[in-house]
mmCIF file of C-alpha atoms in Angstrom:
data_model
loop_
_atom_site.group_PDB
_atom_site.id
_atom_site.type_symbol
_atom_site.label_atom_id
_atom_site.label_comp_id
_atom_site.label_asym_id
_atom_site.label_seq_id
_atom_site.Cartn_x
_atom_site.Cartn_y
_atom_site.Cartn_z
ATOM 1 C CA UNK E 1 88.428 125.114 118.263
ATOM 2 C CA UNK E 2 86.835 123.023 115.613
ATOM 3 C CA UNK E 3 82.943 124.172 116.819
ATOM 4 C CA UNK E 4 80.203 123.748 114.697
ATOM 5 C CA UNK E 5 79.197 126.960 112.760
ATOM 6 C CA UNK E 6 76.944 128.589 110.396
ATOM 7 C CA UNK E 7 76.897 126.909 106.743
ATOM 8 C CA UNK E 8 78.540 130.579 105.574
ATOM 9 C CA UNK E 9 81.670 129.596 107.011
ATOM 10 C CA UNK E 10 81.836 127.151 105.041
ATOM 11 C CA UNK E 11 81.152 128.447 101.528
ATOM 12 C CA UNK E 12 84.124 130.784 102.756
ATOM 13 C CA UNK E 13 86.621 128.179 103.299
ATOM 14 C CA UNK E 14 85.970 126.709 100.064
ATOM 15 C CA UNK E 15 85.843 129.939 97.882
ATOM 16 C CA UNK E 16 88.951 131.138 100.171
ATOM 17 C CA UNK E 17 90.558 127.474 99.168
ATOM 18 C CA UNK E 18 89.796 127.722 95.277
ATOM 19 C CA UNK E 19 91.697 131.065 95.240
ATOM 20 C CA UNK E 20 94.665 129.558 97.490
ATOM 21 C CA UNK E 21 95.295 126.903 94.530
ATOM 22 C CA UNK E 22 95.215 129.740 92.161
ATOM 23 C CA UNK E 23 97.371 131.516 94.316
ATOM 24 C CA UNK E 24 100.195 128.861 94.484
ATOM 25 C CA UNK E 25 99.290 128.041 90.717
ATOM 26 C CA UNK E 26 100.610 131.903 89.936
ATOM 27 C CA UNK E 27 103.592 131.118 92.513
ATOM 28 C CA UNK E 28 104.570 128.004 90.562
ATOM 29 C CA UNK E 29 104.475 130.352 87.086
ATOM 30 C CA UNK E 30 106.179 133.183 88.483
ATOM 31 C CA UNK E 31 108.481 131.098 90.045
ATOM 32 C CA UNK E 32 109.258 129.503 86.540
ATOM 33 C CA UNK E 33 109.702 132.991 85.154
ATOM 34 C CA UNK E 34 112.469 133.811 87.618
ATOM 35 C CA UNK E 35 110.709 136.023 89.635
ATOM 36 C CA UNK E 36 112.348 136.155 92.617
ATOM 37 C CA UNK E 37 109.180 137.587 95.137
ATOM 38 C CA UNK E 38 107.316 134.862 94.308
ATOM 39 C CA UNK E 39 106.747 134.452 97.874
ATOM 40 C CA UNK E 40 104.731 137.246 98.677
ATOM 41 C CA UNK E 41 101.162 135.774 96.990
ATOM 42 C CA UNK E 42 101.418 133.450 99.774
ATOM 43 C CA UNK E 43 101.724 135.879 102.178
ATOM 44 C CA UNK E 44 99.038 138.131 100.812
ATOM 45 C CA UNK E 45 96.629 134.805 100.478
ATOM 46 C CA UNK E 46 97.570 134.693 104.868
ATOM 47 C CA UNK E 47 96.583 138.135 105.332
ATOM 48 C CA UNK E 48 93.051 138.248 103.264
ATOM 49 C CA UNK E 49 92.434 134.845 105.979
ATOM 50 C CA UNK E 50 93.949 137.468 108.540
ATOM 51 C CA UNK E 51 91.217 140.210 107.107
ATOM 52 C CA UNK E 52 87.796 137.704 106.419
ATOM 53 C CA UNK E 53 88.651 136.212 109.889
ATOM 54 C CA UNK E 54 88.807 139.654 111.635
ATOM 55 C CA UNK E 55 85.688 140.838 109.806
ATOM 56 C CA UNK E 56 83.882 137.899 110.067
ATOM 57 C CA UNK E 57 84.788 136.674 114.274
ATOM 58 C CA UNK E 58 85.407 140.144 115.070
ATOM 59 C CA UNK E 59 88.766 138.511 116.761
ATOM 60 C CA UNK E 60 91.587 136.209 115.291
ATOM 61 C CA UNK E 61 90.913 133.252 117.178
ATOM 62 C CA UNK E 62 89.996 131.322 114.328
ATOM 63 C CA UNK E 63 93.116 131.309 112.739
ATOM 64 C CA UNK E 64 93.942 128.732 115.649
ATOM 65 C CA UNK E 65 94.480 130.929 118.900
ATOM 66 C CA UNK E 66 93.121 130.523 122.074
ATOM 67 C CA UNK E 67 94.096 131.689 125.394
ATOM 68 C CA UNK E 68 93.241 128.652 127.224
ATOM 69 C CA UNK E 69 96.700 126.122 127.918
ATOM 70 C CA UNK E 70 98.421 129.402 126.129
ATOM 71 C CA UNK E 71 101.122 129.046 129.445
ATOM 72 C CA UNK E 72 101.808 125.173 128.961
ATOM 73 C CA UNK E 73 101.234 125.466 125.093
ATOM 74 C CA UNK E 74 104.015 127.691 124.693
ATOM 75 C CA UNK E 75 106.558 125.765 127.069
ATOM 76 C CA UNK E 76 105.811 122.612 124.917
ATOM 77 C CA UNK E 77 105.966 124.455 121.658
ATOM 78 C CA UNK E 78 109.454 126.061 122.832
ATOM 79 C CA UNK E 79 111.078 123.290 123.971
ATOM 80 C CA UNK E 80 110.375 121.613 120.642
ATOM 81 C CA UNK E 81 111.949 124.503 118.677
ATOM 82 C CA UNK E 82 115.099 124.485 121.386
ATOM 83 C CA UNK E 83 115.601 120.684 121.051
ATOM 84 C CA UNK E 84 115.418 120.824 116.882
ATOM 85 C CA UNK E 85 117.665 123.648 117.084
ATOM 86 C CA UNK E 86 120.046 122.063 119.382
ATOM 87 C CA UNK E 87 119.908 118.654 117.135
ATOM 88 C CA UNK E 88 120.645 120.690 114.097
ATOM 89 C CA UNK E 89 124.050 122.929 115.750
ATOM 90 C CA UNK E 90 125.252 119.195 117.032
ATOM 91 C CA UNK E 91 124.893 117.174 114.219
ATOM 92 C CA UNK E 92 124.502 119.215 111.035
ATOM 93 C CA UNK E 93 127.117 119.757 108.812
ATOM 94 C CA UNK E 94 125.857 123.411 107.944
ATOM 95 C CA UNK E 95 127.065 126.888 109.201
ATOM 96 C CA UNK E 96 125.206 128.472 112.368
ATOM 97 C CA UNK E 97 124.387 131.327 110.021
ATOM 98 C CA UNK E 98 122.232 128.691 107.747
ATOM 99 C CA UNK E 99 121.216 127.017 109.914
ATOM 100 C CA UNK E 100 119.598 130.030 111.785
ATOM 101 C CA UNK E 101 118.139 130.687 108.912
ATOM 102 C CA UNK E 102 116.530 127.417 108.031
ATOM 103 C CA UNK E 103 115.091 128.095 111.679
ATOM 104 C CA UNK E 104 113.488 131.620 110.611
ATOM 105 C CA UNK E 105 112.454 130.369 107.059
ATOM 106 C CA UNK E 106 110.685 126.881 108.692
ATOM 107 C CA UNK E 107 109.481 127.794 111.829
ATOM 108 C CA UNK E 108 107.412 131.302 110.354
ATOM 109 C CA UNK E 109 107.107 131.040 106.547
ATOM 110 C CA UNK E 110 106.326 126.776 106.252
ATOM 111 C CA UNK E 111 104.841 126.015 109.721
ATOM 112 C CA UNK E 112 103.430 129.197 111.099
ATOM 113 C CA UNK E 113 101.914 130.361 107.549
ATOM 114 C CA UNK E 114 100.785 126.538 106.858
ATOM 115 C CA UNK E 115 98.874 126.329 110.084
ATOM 116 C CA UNK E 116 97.322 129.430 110.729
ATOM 117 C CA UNK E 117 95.945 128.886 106.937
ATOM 118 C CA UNK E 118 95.007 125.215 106.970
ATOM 119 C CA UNK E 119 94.226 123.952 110.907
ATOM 120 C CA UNK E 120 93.108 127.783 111.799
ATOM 121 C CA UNK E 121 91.352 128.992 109.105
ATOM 122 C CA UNK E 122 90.206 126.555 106.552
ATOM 123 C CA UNK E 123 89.663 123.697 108.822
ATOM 124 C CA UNK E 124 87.818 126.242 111.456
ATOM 125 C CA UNK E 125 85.361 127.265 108.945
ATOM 126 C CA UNK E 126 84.740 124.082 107.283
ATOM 127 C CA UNK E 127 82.597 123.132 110.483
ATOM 128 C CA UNK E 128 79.827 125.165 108.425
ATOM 129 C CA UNK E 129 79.236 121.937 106.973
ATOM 130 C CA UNK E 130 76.770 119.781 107.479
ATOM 131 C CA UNK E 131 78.146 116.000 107.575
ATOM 132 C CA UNK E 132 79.873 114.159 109.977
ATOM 133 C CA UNK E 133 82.795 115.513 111.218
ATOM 134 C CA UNK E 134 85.092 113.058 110.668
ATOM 135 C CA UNK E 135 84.078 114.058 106.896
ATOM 136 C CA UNK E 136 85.627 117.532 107.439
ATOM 137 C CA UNK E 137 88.565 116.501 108.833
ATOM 138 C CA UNK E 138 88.807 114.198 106.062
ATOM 139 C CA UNK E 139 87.942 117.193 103.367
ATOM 140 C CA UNK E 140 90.491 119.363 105.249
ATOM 141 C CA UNK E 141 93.244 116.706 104.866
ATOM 142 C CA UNK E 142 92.374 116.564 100.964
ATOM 143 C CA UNK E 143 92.703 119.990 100.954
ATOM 144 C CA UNK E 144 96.090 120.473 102.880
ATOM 145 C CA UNK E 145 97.248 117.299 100.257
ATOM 146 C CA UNK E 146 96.673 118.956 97.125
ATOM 147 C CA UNK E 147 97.862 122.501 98.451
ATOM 148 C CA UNK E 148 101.476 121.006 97.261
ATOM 149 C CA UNK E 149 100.929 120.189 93.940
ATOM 150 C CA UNK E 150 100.550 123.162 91.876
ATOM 151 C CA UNK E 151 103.560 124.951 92.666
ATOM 152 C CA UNK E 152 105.631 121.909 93.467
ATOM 153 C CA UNK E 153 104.874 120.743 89.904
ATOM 154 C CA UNK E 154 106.642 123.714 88.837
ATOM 155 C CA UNK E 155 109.286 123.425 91.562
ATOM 156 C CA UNK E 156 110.276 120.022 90.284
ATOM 157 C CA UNK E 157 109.751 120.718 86.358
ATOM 158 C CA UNK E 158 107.289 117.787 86.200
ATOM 159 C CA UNK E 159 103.714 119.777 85.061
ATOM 160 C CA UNK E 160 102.089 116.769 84.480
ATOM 161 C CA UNK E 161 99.534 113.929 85.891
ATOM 162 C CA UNK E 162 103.404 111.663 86.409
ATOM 163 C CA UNK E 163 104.242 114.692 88.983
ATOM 164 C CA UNK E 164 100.759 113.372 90.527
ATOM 165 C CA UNK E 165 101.475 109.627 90.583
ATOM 166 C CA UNK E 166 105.515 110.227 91.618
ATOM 167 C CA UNK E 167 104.141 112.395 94.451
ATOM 168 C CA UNK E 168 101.474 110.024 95.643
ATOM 169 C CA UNK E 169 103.284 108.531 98.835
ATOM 170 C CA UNK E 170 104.336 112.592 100.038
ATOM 171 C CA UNK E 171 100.692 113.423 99.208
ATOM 172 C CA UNK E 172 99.265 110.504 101.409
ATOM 173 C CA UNK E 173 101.463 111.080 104.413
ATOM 174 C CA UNK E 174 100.981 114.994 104.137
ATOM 175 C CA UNK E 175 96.901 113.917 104.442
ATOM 176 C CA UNK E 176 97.678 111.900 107.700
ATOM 177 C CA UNK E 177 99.681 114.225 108.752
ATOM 178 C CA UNK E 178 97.071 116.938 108.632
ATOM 179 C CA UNK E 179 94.702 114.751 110.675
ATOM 180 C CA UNK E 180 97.540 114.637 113.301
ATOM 181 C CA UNK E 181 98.126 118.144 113.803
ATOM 182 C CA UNK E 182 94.126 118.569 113.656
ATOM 183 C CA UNK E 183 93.922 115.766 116.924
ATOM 184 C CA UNK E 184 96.752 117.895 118.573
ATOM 185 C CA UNK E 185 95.119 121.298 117.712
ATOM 186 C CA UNK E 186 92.043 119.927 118.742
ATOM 187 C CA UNK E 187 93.191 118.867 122.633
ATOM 188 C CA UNK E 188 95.782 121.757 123.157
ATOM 189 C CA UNK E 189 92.878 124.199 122.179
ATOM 190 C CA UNK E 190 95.384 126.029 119.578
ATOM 191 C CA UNK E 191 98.131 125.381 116.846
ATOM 192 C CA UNK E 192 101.233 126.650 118.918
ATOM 193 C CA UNK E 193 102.751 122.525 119.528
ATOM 194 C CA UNK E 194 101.434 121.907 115.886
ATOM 195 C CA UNK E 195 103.274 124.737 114.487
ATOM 196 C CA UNK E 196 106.407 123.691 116.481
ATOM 197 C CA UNK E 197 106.017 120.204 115.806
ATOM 198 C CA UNK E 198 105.583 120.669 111.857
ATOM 199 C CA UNK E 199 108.607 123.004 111.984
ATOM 200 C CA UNK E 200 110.684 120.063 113.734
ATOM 201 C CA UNK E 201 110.115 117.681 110.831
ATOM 202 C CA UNK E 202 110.797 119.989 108.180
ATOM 203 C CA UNK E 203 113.579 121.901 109.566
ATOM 204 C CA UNK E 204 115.518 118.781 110.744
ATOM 205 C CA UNK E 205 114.838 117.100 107.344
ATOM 206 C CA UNK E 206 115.935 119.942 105.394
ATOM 207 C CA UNK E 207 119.386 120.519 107.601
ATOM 208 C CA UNK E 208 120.220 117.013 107.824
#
């Protein structure tokens, strides 16, 4: 994970990222509009990261896979899951049924989509640059913070530079927090705990 690579990869990860904000930019409209499958974009931007990555590595790997600590990666990742989980049936107020849900709706469209796209892919191929690499961790984190502003804009009614400013303090804490699940992705060799650990803080905020 996170190996230096051919300045190609890069101009991928960027292109890819300039059509992900135009992606969530048509979510946000369509989302406006009523549409109710607003969700699939998202999915189809995952699957053309799915396709380059195949085509490109010949194996999905760098989508932030890797078979090394896969036996001890897991255990940690599941035990996570089971202990939000278990925090949610004691000590929500919600319904098993929803909160079952939450767990299918956090745990594979938020934090499995979010890292597969962002520590996998993106932040994979932006080692095609050539600057320091605390730079492109930096540049990943910038990108993973401004991901949430074009459709959240619309989300919250506020299409406007205030959204921006009101948004600040989620924006700076969602960079750090990118830089945190790239350290952990980085030493477990994949984004199994990250994904677990980014579904734990969402999922237990949301049911609580």
């Amino acid at each position: 994970m996170y190996q230096t690579r051919d300045k190609k990869y890069a101009i991928i990860a960027i292109t890819y990222y300039v059509a992900l904000m135009a992606g969530y930019l048509l979510m946000g409209v369509v989302y406006k509009n009523g549409f109710e499958h607003y969700s699939l974009i998202q999915w189809l931007l995952l699957g053309i990261a799915i396709l380059v990555t195949i085509l490109k590595d010949k194996n999905i790997y760098s989508l932030g896979f890797s078979k090394e600590k896969i036996k001890s990666n897991l255990l940690i990742a599941g035990a996570i899951v089971v202990l939000s989980v278990g925090f949610a049936l004691l000590f929500s107020e919600h319904s098993v049924l929803t909160i079952f849900r939450g767990v299918a709706y956090y745990l594979i469209y938020i934090a499995l989509l979010e890292e597969m796209i962002f520590r996998g892919f993106i932040q994979n191929y932006l080692f095609g640059l050539r600057v320091n690499r605390k730079v492109i961790y930096i540049i990943g984190g910038v990108f993973f913070s401004l991901m949430h502003l074009p459709f959240q804009m619309y989300v919250n009614d506020m299409v406007s530079f205030s959204y921006i400013v009101l948004a600040l303090p989620q924006l700076i804490f969602t960079f750090f927090f990118h830089l945190l699940m790239c350290f952990i992705t980085y030493k477990r060799k994949d984004i199994l705990v990250p994904t677990a650990l980014h579904f734990a803080i969402d999922f237990v905020q949301a049911v609580m």
